[in-house]
Amino acid sequence: MARGRISRLSVRDIRFPTSLGGHGSDAMHTDPDYSAAYVILETDAEDGLKGYGITFTLGRGTEVVVCAVNALAHHVLNRDVGDIVGDFRGFYRQLTSDGQLRWIGPEKGVVHLATAAVLNAVWDLWAKQEGKPLWKLLVDMDPRRLLSCIDFRYITDVLTEEEAHEILQRGQVGKRERGARETPDVDEHHVSTEEQMLTEGYPAYTTSCAWLGYPDATLQQLCSEALKDGWTRFKVKVGADLQDDIRRCRLIRNMIGPEKTLMMDANQRWDVPEAVEWMARLAEFRPLWIEEPTSPDDILGHAAISKALAPLGIGVATGEQCHNRVIFKQLLQAKALQFLQIDSCRLGSVNENLAVLLMAKKFDVPVCPHAGGVGLCELVQHLIIFDFISVSASLKDSSSKQDQGGVPANLDGPASFEGREKEGQP
């Protein structure tokens, strides 16, 4: 059970020089240094457990997030952990509704990134104290208790707490007995969704071989290695130069063959008409989706792109820079995306991501989380494993990203995240 009083909050600015090798480069972020604001919570409990939380950044600006974390610290220090998780919705609102700090948000930008880091640390500490990995803490939680962690303010016009409870109740009924395996070449038999995650893991895709700054020789080498390692889903960065995109996409499609999945990511580079025209030229390579084709704030623009590309069989994916649950609500209402990409550090930690997962279920839109930065894969695997076991129960059109600087996430066999049983968030 949750125990102890938070006696210390510290935060570190951690950076990796990924720009030196072009790692992580795309059409808008040409020289990223993958970084993180890294929060550590300590308590006066005798167990000595600590909570660790991060938010992802690209180098310059990490120091600004660190300042924002320190500005939030007074809401956390000397608080009893049991009191925090006993009224997690209230604690979330306390952080996001600070009467002065919310003026530089609200619930968006630097202050929200800092909120995510602090809350990620609280969730990590709670899961460790319960002796469970985060996904298991969520899966085992009573639905009413789980919903008490979510702030439903601003989204009740599309999802009420009672509707969310019905979704979770259906998940409770099914998660121990629901569904046949969706894996080819496996005899169809009924297994629990939790057992499936523990034995097979969650599907993942890679962008590691197709960063925009890589020369063709590097791209070919890494793509070949990924194929040997068993990857079946590949994403390529596009958007800077059309002819270069055509050449690189042709190279990758020829390497991976016609049966494997290819996705594309423009990282917000285009205007709406430009996105439609550009993707019409790239349609020959049969991408499953185009990710972030335009400004992440342009909901109606995404809707227009989505409608225009539907006849070409190309979906729209977005979410890694969606500020909060309200933006996701409107994207879903406008039918502006076919693949929803939560981010474990852009939104307000687990609390806000739970709200978005439940909205996605109501609108029947598959969730394919954004990850790939420092620690993002380690964090997001807990959210998507929870989603599969307790909410969506489907792997159709779903996968999560695996590519990053630093230590890689645990993979269970070829191209899948492992359902781990270690406590906390790895």
Short mmCIF file of C-alpha atoms in Angstrom, two decimals:
data_model
loop_
_atom_site.label_atom_id
_atom_site.label_comp_id
_atom_site.label_asym_id
_atom_site.label_seq_id
_atom_site.Cartn_x
_atom_site.Cartn_y
_atom_site.Cartn_z
CA MET A 1 0.00 0.00 0.00
CA ALA A 2 1.03 3.62 -0.53
CA ARG A 3 3.06 4.87 2.40
CA GLY A 4 5.44 7.58 3.56
CA ARG A 5 5.71 11.32 3.23
CA ILE A 6 7.52 12.85 0.28
CA SER A 7 10.63 14.34 1.83
CA ARG A 8 12.66 15.31 -1.24
CA LEU A 9 12.13 16.14 -4.91
CA SER A 10 15.17 16.50 -7.15
CA VAL A 11 15.35 16.99 -10.90
CA ARG A 12 18.22 16.52 -13.35
CA ASP A 13 18.87 17.80 -16.87
CA ILE A 14 20.10 14.78 -18.87
CA ARG A 15 21.16 15.06 -22.51
CA PHE A 16 22.55 12.71 -25.17
CA PRO A 17 24.40 14.14 -28.23
CA THR A 18 22.27 12.28 -30.77
CA SER A 19 22.56 15.13 -33.26
CA LEU A 20 26.18 14.17 -33.94
CA GLY A 21 25.02 11.10 -35.87
CA GLY A 22 21.75 12.43 -37.23
CA HIS A 23 19.83 10.12 -34.91
CA GLY A 24 16.26 11.28 -34.39
CA SER A 25 16.39 13.78 -37.25
CA ASP A 26 13.25 14.65 -39.19
CA ALA A 27 11.87 17.36 -41.46
CA MET A 28 11.30 19.81 -38.59
CA HIS A 29 13.84 18.72 -35.99
CA THR A 30 17.09 18.47 -37.90
CA ASP A 31 19.56 18.36 -35.01
CA PRO A 32 17.87 16.87 -31.90
CA ASP A 33 19.86 15.96 -28.82
CA TYR A 34 17.59 13.44 -27.11
CA SER A 35 17.20 14.61 -23.52
CA ALA A 36 15.03 14.38 -20.43
CA ALA A 37 14.09 16.27 -17.30
CA TYR A 38 14.52 13.47 -14.76
CA VAL A 39 12.58 13.71 -11.48
CA ILE A 40 13.37 11.70 -8.35
CA LEU A 41 10.99 11.50 -5.39
CA GLU A 42 12.15 10.28 -1.99
CA THR A 43 10.05 9.56 1.09
CA ASP A 44 10.59 9.03 4.80
CA ALA A 45 9.25 5.45 4.53
CA GLU A 46 11.58 2.74 5.85
CA ASP A 47 11.50 0.81 2.56
CA GLY A 48 13.78 3.40 0.92
CA LEU A 49 11.91 3.19 -2.38
CA LYS A 50 12.16 6.13 -4.77
CA GLY A 51 9.91 7.28 -7.58
CA TYR A 52 11.46 8.17 -10.92
CA GLY A 53 9.72 10.20 -13.61
CA ILE A 54 10.78 11.86 -16.84
CA THR A 55 9.60 14.09 -19.59
CA PHE A 56 11.25 13.98 -23.01
CA THR A 57 12.96 16.96 -24.64
CA LEU A 58 15.32 17.60 -27.55
CA GLY A 59 18.23 19.36 -25.83
CA ARG A 60 17.94 23.14 -25.49
CA GLY A 61 14.93 23.93 -23.37
CA THR A 62 15.39 21.06 -20.94
CA GLU A 63 16.63 23.60 -18.41
CA VAL A 64 13.29 25.43 -18.77
CA VAL A 65 11.37 22.23 -17.94
CA VAL A 66 13.64 21.72 -14.92
CA CYS A 67 12.69 25.20 -13.70
CA ALA A 68 9.00 24.35 -14.14
CA VAL A 69 9.41 21.13 -12.14
CA ASN A 70 10.98 23.10 -9.30
CA ALA A 71 8.11 25.58 -9.50
CA LEU A 72 5.67 22.70 -8.92
CA ALA A 73 7.66 21.15 -6.08
CA HIS A 74 5.76 22.91 -3.28
CA HIS A 75 2.64 20.97 -4.27
CA VAL A 76 4.48 17.69 -3.69
CA LEU A 77 6.88 18.11 -0.79
CA ASN A 78 5.69 16.95 2.63
CA ARG A 79 2.63 15.32 1.10
CA ASP A 80 1.62 11.85 2.25
CA VAL A 81 1.80 9.37 -0.65
CA GLY A 82 -1.37 7.68 0.53
CA ASP A 83 -3.22 11.00 0.52
CA ILE A 84 -2.02 11.76 -3.01
CA VAL A 85 -3.13 8.48 -4.55
CA GLY A 86 -6.25 8.43 -2.40
CA ASP A 87 -7.41 11.58 -4.19
CA PHE A 88 -5.35 11.39 -7.38
CA ARG A 89 -7.88 13.41 -9.36
CA GLY A 90 -7.64 16.18 -6.80
CA PHE A 91 -3.85 16.07 -6.83
CA TYR A 92 -3.82 16.21 -10.64
CA ARG A 93 -6.06 19.26 -10.53
CA GLN A 94 -3.89 20.87 -7.89
CA LEU A 95 -0.85 20.63 -10.18
CA THR A 96 -2.67 21.67 -13.37
CA SER A 97 -4.77 24.40 -11.75
CA ASP A 98 -2.08 26.26 -9.82
CA GLY A 99 -3.56 29.76 -9.82
CA GLN A 100 -0.34 31.35 -11.10
CA LEU A 101 1.43 28.64 -13.09
CA ARG A 102 -1.63 27.76 -15.16
CA TRP A 103 -1.30 31.19 -16.82
CA ILE A 104 1.69 29.81 -18.75
CA GLY A 105 -0.35 26.74 -19.72
CA PRO A 106 -3.00 25.84 -18.97
CA GLU A 107 -2.40 22.11 -19.36
CA LYS A 108 -0.02 22.61 -22.25
CA GLY A 109 3.57 23.50 -23.01
CA VAL A 110 6.47 23.51 -20.58
CA VAL A 111 4.36 23.52 -17.43
CA HIS A 112 2.46 20.43 -18.61
CA LEU A 113 5.69 18.63 -19.52
CA ALA A 114 6.88 19.32 -15.98
CA THR A 115 3.58 18.08 -14.57
CA ALA A 116 4.00 14.85 -16.52
CA ALA A 117 7.48 14.30 -15.09
CA VAL A 118 6.29 14.81 -11.50
CA LEU A 119 3.22 12.60 -11.93
CA ASN A 120 5.23 9.89 -13.69
CA ALA A 121 7.45 9.77 -10.60
CA VAL A 122 4.42 9.48 -8.30
CA TRP A 123 3.01 6.58 -10.35
CA ASP A 124 6.39 4.86 -10.36
CA LEU A 125 6.66 5.17 -6.59
CA TRP A 126 3.11 3.90 -6.03
CA ALA A 127 3.63 0.87 -8.28
CA LYS A 128 6.88 -0.01 -6.50
CA GLN A 129 5.22 0.27 -3.11
CA GLU A 130 2.48 -2.09 -4.32
CA GLY A 131 5.15 -4.47 -5.64
CA LYS A 132 3.79 -4.43 -9.19
CA PRO A 133 4.78 -3.12 -12.61
CA LEU A 134 2.70 -0.09 -13.50
CA TRP A 135 0.61 -1.93 -16.11
CA LYS A 136 -0.30 -4.55 -13.52
CA LEU A 137 -1.20 -1.89 -10.94
CA LEU A 138 -3.61 -0.42 -13.49
CA VAL A 139 -5.00 -3.76 -14.66
CA ASP A 140 -5.70 -4.93 -11.10
CA MET A 141 -7.25 -1.68 -9.94
CA ASP A 142 -10.97 -1.56 -9.26
CA PRO A 143 -12.63 0.39 -12.11
CA ARG A 144 -14.07 3.01 -9.78
CA ARG A 145 -10.67 3.52 -8.17
CA LEU A 146 -9.05 3.81 -11.59
CA LEU A 147 -11.57 6.40 -12.75
CA SER A 148 -10.97 8.43 -9.58
CA CYS A 149 -7.49 9.13 -10.97
CA ILE A 150 -8.89 10.83 -14.08
CA ASP A 151 -9.94 14.46 -14.45
CA PHE A 152 -13.06 14.35 -16.64
CA ARG A 153 -13.37 18.13 -16.76
CA TYR A 154 -13.75 19.39 -20.36
CA ILE A 155 -14.50 15.95 -21.87
CA THR A 156 -17.87 14.96 -20.41
CA ASP A 157 -19.60 16.03 -23.62
CA VAL A 158 -18.07 12.95 -25.28
CA LEU A 159 -17.24 10.66 -22.32
CA THR A 160 -18.88 10.71 -18.93
CA GLU A 161 -17.50 8.89 -15.92
CA GLU A 162 -20.36 6.42 -16.11
CA GLU A 163 -19.64 5.66 -19.77
CA ALA A 164 -15.98 5.14 -18.89
CA HIS A 165 -17.04 2.78 -16.10
CA GLU A 166 -19.11 0.73 -18.54
CA ILE A 167 -16.07 0.41 -20.83
CA LEU A 168 -13.90 -0.79 -17.95
CA GLN A 169 -16.62 -3.15 -16.70
CA ARG A 170 -16.73 -4.81 -20.12
CA GLY A 171 -12.98 -5.12 -19.90
CA GLN A 172 -13.23 -6.73 -16.48
CA VAL A 173 -15.57 -9.37 -17.82
CA GLY A 174 -13.43 -10.13 -20.79
CA LYS A 175 -9.82 -9.76 -19.73
CA ARG A 176 -9.58 -13.22 -18.17
CA GLU A 177 -11.45 -15.11 -20.85
CA ARG A 178 -11.83 -12.92 -23.89
CA GLY A 179 -10.70 -13.43 -27.39
CA ALA A 180 -8.79 -15.75 -29.59
CA ARG A 181 -5.22 -14.99 -30.48
CA GLU A 182 -4.76 -12.62 -33.39
CA THR A 183 -1.33 -14.00 -34.18
CA PRO A 184 -1.00 -15.92 -37.47
CA ASP A 185 0.30 -19.48 -37.42
CA VAL A 186 -0.95 -20.04 -33.88
CA ASP A 187 -3.79 -22.47 -33.21
CA GLU A 188 -6.82 -20.39 -32.35
CA HIS A 189 -7.81 -20.84 -28.75
CA HIS A 190 -9.17 -18.64 -26.04
CA VAL A 191 -6.62 -17.03 -23.77
CA SER A 192 -6.77 -14.13 -21.37
CA THR A 193 -5.55 -10.81 -22.70
CA GLU A 194 -3.09 -10.65 -19.80
CA GLU A 195 -1.68 -14.06 -20.63
CA GLN A 196 -1.31 -13.00 -24.25
CA MET A 197 0.72 -9.94 -23.29
CA LEU A 198 2.96 -11.96 -20.96
CA THR A 199 3.68 -14.62 -23.55
CA GLU A 200 3.69 -12.68 -26.82
CA GLY A 201 4.23 -9.03 -25.93
CA TYR A 202 2.80 -6.02 -27.76
CA PRO A 203 3.63 -5.33 -31.43
CA ALA A 204 6.19 -2.62 -32.12
CA TYR A 205 7.50 -0.76 -35.15
CA THR A 206 10.86 0.88 -35.82
CA THR A 207 12.01 4.20 -37.22
CA SER A 208 15.64 3.58 -36.31
CA CYS A 209 16.68 2.76 -39.87
CA ALA A 210 15.02 5.72 -41.61
CA TRP A 211 15.83 9.00 -39.89
CA LEU A 212 15.85 11.85 -42.38
CA GLY A 213 19.48 12.73 -41.77
CA TYR A 214 20.82 9.26 -42.61
CA PRO A 215 22.67 8.70 -45.89
CA ASP A 216 21.40 5.89 -48.10
CA ALA A 217 24.21 3.52 -47.09
CA THR A 218 23.28 3.85 -43.41
CA LEU A 219 19.60 3.48 -44.20
CA GLN A 220 20.21 0.29 -46.18
CA GLN A 221 22.49 -1.19 -43.53
CA LEU A 222 20.11 -0.51 -40.66
CA CYS A 223 17.07 -1.65 -42.63
CA SER A 224 18.83 -4.91 -43.48
CA GLU A 225 19.74 -5.45 -39.83
CA ALA A 226 16.16 -4.73 -38.74
CA LEU A 227 14.82 -7.29 -41.20
CA LYS A 228 17.24 -9.90 -39.85
CA ASP A 229 16.09 -9.07 -36.33
CA GLY A 230 12.49 -9.82 -37.28
CA TRP A 231 10.97 -6.37 -37.69
CA THR A 232 7.86 -6.28 -39.88
CA ARG A 233 6.74 -2.65 -39.44
CA PHE A 234 8.87 0.28 -40.58
CA LYS A 235 8.42 4.03 -40.45
CA VAL A 236 10.26 6.51 -42.67
CA LYS A 237 10.65 10.24 -42.11
CA VAL A 238 9.46 12.43 -45.00
CA GLY A 239 8.59 16.04 -45.75
CA ALA A 240 11.73 18.00 -46.56
CA ASP A 241 12.16 17.24 -50.28
CA LEU A 242 9.63 15.38 -52.42
CA GLN A 243 12.07 13.81 -54.87
CA ASP A 244 14.29 12.70 -52.01
CA ASP A 245 11.24 11.20 -50.27
CA ILE A 246 10.27 9.28 -53.41
CA ARG A 247 13.78 7.88 -53.73
CA ARG A 248 14.10 6.91 -50.07
CA CYS A 249 10.61 5.40 -49.86
CA ARG A 250 11.25 3.36 -53.00
CA LEU A 251 14.53 2.13 -51.54
CA ILE A 252 12.88 1.06 -48.26
CA ARG A 253 9.81 -0.50 -49.89
CA ASN A 254 12.05 -2.51 -52.20
CA MET A 255 14.10 -3.70 -49.24
CA ILE A 256 11.20 -4.71 -46.97
CA GLY A 257 9.01 -6.11 -49.76
CA PRO A 258 5.31 -5.66 -50.48
CA GLU A 259 3.92 -7.54 -47.47
CA LYS A 260 5.53 -5.63 -44.62
CA THR A 261 3.97 -2.47 -43.21
CA LEU A 262 5.34 0.97 -44.08
CA MET A 263 4.36 4.19 -42.33
CA MET A 264 5.43 7.79 -43.01
CA ASP A 265 5.99 10.75 -40.69
CA ALA A 266 6.19 14.42 -41.77
CA ASN A 267 6.58 15.85 -38.25
CA GLN A 268 4.23 18.80 -38.90
CA ARG A 269 6.10 20.06 -41.97
CA TRP A 270 3.25 20.78 -44.41
CA ASP A 271 0.29 23.07 -44.97
CA VAL A 272 -2.97 21.21 -45.53
CA PRO A 273 -3.08 21.34 -49.38
CA GLU A 274 0.64 20.53 -49.51
CA ALA A 275 0.11 17.46 -47.33
CA VAL A 276 -2.58 16.10 -49.64
CA GLU A 277 -0.54 16.74 -52.78
CA TRP A 278 2.67 15.32 -51.31
CA MET A 279 1.02 12.14 -50.06
CA ALA A 280 -0.71 11.61 -53.40
CA ARG A 281 2.77 11.35 -54.87
CA LEU A 282 3.91 8.91 -52.15
CA ALA A 283 0.77 6.74 -52.31
CA GLU A 284 2.47 4.28 -54.68
CA PHE A 285 4.51 3.01 -51.72
CA ARG A 286 1.29 2.03 -49.89
CA PRO A 287 1.85 3.68 -46.51
CA LEU A 288 -0.48 2.65 -43.72
CA TRP A 289 -0.49 6.20 -42.41
CA ILE A 290 1.00 9.66 -42.67
CA GLU A 291 1.91 10.91 -39.21
CA GLU A 292 1.69 14.56 -38.16
CA PRO A 293 1.09 15.91 -41.67
CA THR A 294 0.46 19.46 -40.42
CA SER A 295 0.32 21.60 -37.27
CA PRO A 296 -0.69 19.51 -34.24
CA ASP A 297 -3.13 22.27 -33.29
CA ASP A 298 -5.01 22.20 -36.61
CA ILE A 299 -7.87 19.82 -35.92
CA LEU A 300 -9.91 20.78 -38.98
CA GLY A 301 -6.78 20.62 -41.12
CA HIS A 302 -6.19 17.05 -40.01
CA ALA A 303 -9.83 16.28 -40.77
CA ALA A 304 -9.49 17.68 -44.30
CA ILE A 305 -6.31 15.68 -44.92
CA SER A 306 -7.92 12.54 -43.52
CA LYS A 307 -10.92 12.89 -45.84
CA ALA A 308 -8.75 13.59 -48.89
CA LEU A 309 -6.42 10.63 -48.30
CA ALA A 310 -9.10 8.07 -47.47
CA PRO A 311 -9.66 7.10 -51.15
CA LEU A 312 -5.92 6.38 -51.39
CA GLY A 313 -6.10 4.00 -48.44
CA ILE A 314 -3.83 6.22 -46.32
CA GLY A 315 -4.77 6.96 -42.73
CA VAL A 316 -3.77 9.94 -40.60
CA ALA A 317 -1.91 9.42 -37.32
CA THR A 318 -1.16 12.12 -34.77
CA GLY A 319 -0.82 12.78 -31.07
CA GLU A 320 2.80 13.07 -29.99
CA GLN A 321 2.47 16.85 -29.71
CA CYS A 322 -1.21 17.07 -28.78
CA HIS A 323 -1.30 19.25 -25.70
CA ASN A 324 -3.99 17.54 -23.69
CA ARG A 325 -7.16 15.42 -23.61
CA VAL A 326 -9.22 18.30 -25.07
CA ILE A 327 -7.26 18.30 -28.34
CA PHE A 328 -7.67 14.53 -28.58
CA LYS A 329 -11.40 14.91 -27.89
CA GLN A 330 -11.77 17.30 -30.80
CA LEU A 331 -9.63 15.20 -33.16
CA LEU A 332 -11.91 12.25 -32.43
CA GLN A 333 -15.07 14.31 -32.79
CA ALA A 334 -13.90 15.66 -36.16
CA LYS A 335 -12.90 12.20 -37.48
CA ALA A 336 -9.50 13.77 -38.05
CA LEU A 337 -7.36 10.71 -37.34
CA GLN A 338 -7.45 6.97 -37.94
CA PHE A 339 -4.59 6.18 -35.55
CA LEU A 340 -4.31 7.86 -32.16
CA GLN A 341 -0.82 8.37 -30.73
CA ILE A 342 -0.68 9.02 -27.00
CA ASP A 343 2.58 10.22 -25.45
CA SER A 344 3.51 9.31 -21.89
CA CYS A 345 5.22 12.66 -21.25
CA ARG A 346 3.39 15.20 -23.44
CA LEU A 347 0.06 14.57 -21.70
CA GLY A 348 -0.35 14.81 -17.94
CA SER A 349 1.16 11.40 -17.20
CA VAL A 350 -0.89 8.25 -16.66
CA ASN A 351 -3.89 10.19 -15.39
CA GLU A 352 -4.58 12.07 -18.61
CA ASN A 353 -3.52 9.19 -20.86
CA LEU A 354 -6.18 7.01 -19.22
CA ALA A 355 -8.82 9.54 -20.28
CA VAL A 356 -7.58 9.49 -23.87
CA LEU A 357 -7.44 5.68 -24.03
CA LEU A 358 -11.06 5.51 -22.91
CA MET A 359 -12.16 8.13 -25.44
CA ALA A 360 -10.35 6.25 -28.21
CA LYS A 361 -12.23 3.10 -27.23
CA LYS A 362 -15.56 4.89 -27.39
CA PHE A 363 -14.76 6.23 -30.87
CA ASP A 364 -13.31 2.87 -31.95
CA VAL A 365 -9.98 4.37 -33.02
CA PRO A 366 -6.86 2.21 -32.54
CA VAL A 367 -4.12 3.52 -30.27
CA CYS A 368 -0.53 3.37 -31.57
CA PRO A 369 1.54 5.20 -28.95
CA HIS A 370 4.33 7.59 -29.72
CA ALA A 371 7.62 6.65 -28.13
CA GLY A 372 11.23 6.59 -29.29
CA GLY A 373 12.79 9.27 -27.10
CA VAL A 374 14.72 8.90 -23.87
CA GLY A 375 12.66 6.55 -21.70
CA LEU A 376 9.46 6.88 -23.73
CA CYS A 377 9.40 3.24 -24.82
CA GLU A 378 9.87 2.11 -21.22
CA LEU A 379 6.98 4.29 -20.10
CA VAL A 380 4.48 3.79 -22.90
CA GLN A 381 4.64 -0.01 -22.89
CA HIS A 382 2.81 0.04 -19.54
CA LEU A 383 0.02 2.21 -20.95
CA ILE A 384 -0.51 0.20 -24.10
CA ILE A 385 -0.38 -3.16 -22.31
CA PHE A 386 -3.04 -1.85 -19.91
CA ASP A 387 -5.08 -0.65 -22.89
CA PHE A 388 -4.97 -4.06 -24.55
CA ILE A 389 -5.82 -6.01 -21.39
CA SER A 390 -8.48 -3.75 -19.86
CA VAL A 391 -9.83 -1.49 -22.61
CA SER A 392 -9.36 -2.29 -26.29
CA ALA A 393 -8.53 -6.04 -26.30
CA SER A 394 -7.45 -5.69 -29.91
CA LEU A 395 -4.16 -5.62 -31.80
CA LYS A 396 -5.83 -4.71 -35.10
CA ASP A 397 -3.98 -1.77 -36.70
CA SER A 398 -2.05 -1.27 -33.44
CA SER A 399 1.65 -1.08 -32.71
CA SER A 400 4.01 1.03 -30.66
CA LYS A 401 7.24 2.68 -31.65
CA GLN A 402 10.64 1.34 -30.53
CA ASP A 403 13.63 3.52 -31.26
CA GLN A 404 15.54 5.85 -28.99
CA GLY A 405 18.78 7.02 -27.51
CA GLY A 406 20.01 5.48 -24.30
CA VAL A 407 18.99 2.02 -23.08
CA PRO A 408 16.38 0.30 -25.27
CA ALA A 409 13.07 -0.98 -23.99
CA ASN A 410 12.74 -4.68 -23.31
CA LEU A 411 11.55 -6.61 -26.32
CA ASP A 412 10.01 -10.04 -26.08
CA GLY A 413 10.90 -11.77 -29.33
CA PRO A 414 10.92 -10.05 -32.71
CA ALA A 415 9.41 -6.57 -32.76
CA SER A 416 7.25 -6.66 -29.65
CA PHE A 417 7.29 -5.07 -26.22
CA GLU A 418 7.62 -7.44 -23.29
CA GLY A 419 4.90 -7.71 -20.66
CA ARG A 420 7.21 -7.36 -17.66
CA GLU A 421 6.43 -8.33 -14.10
CA LYS A 422 8.99 -6.12 -12.35
CA GLU A 423 7.55 -3.43 -10.10
CA GLY A 424 7.36 0.21 -11.13
CA GLN A 425 8.15 1.65 -14.53
CA PRO A 426 11.43 0.37 -16.04
#
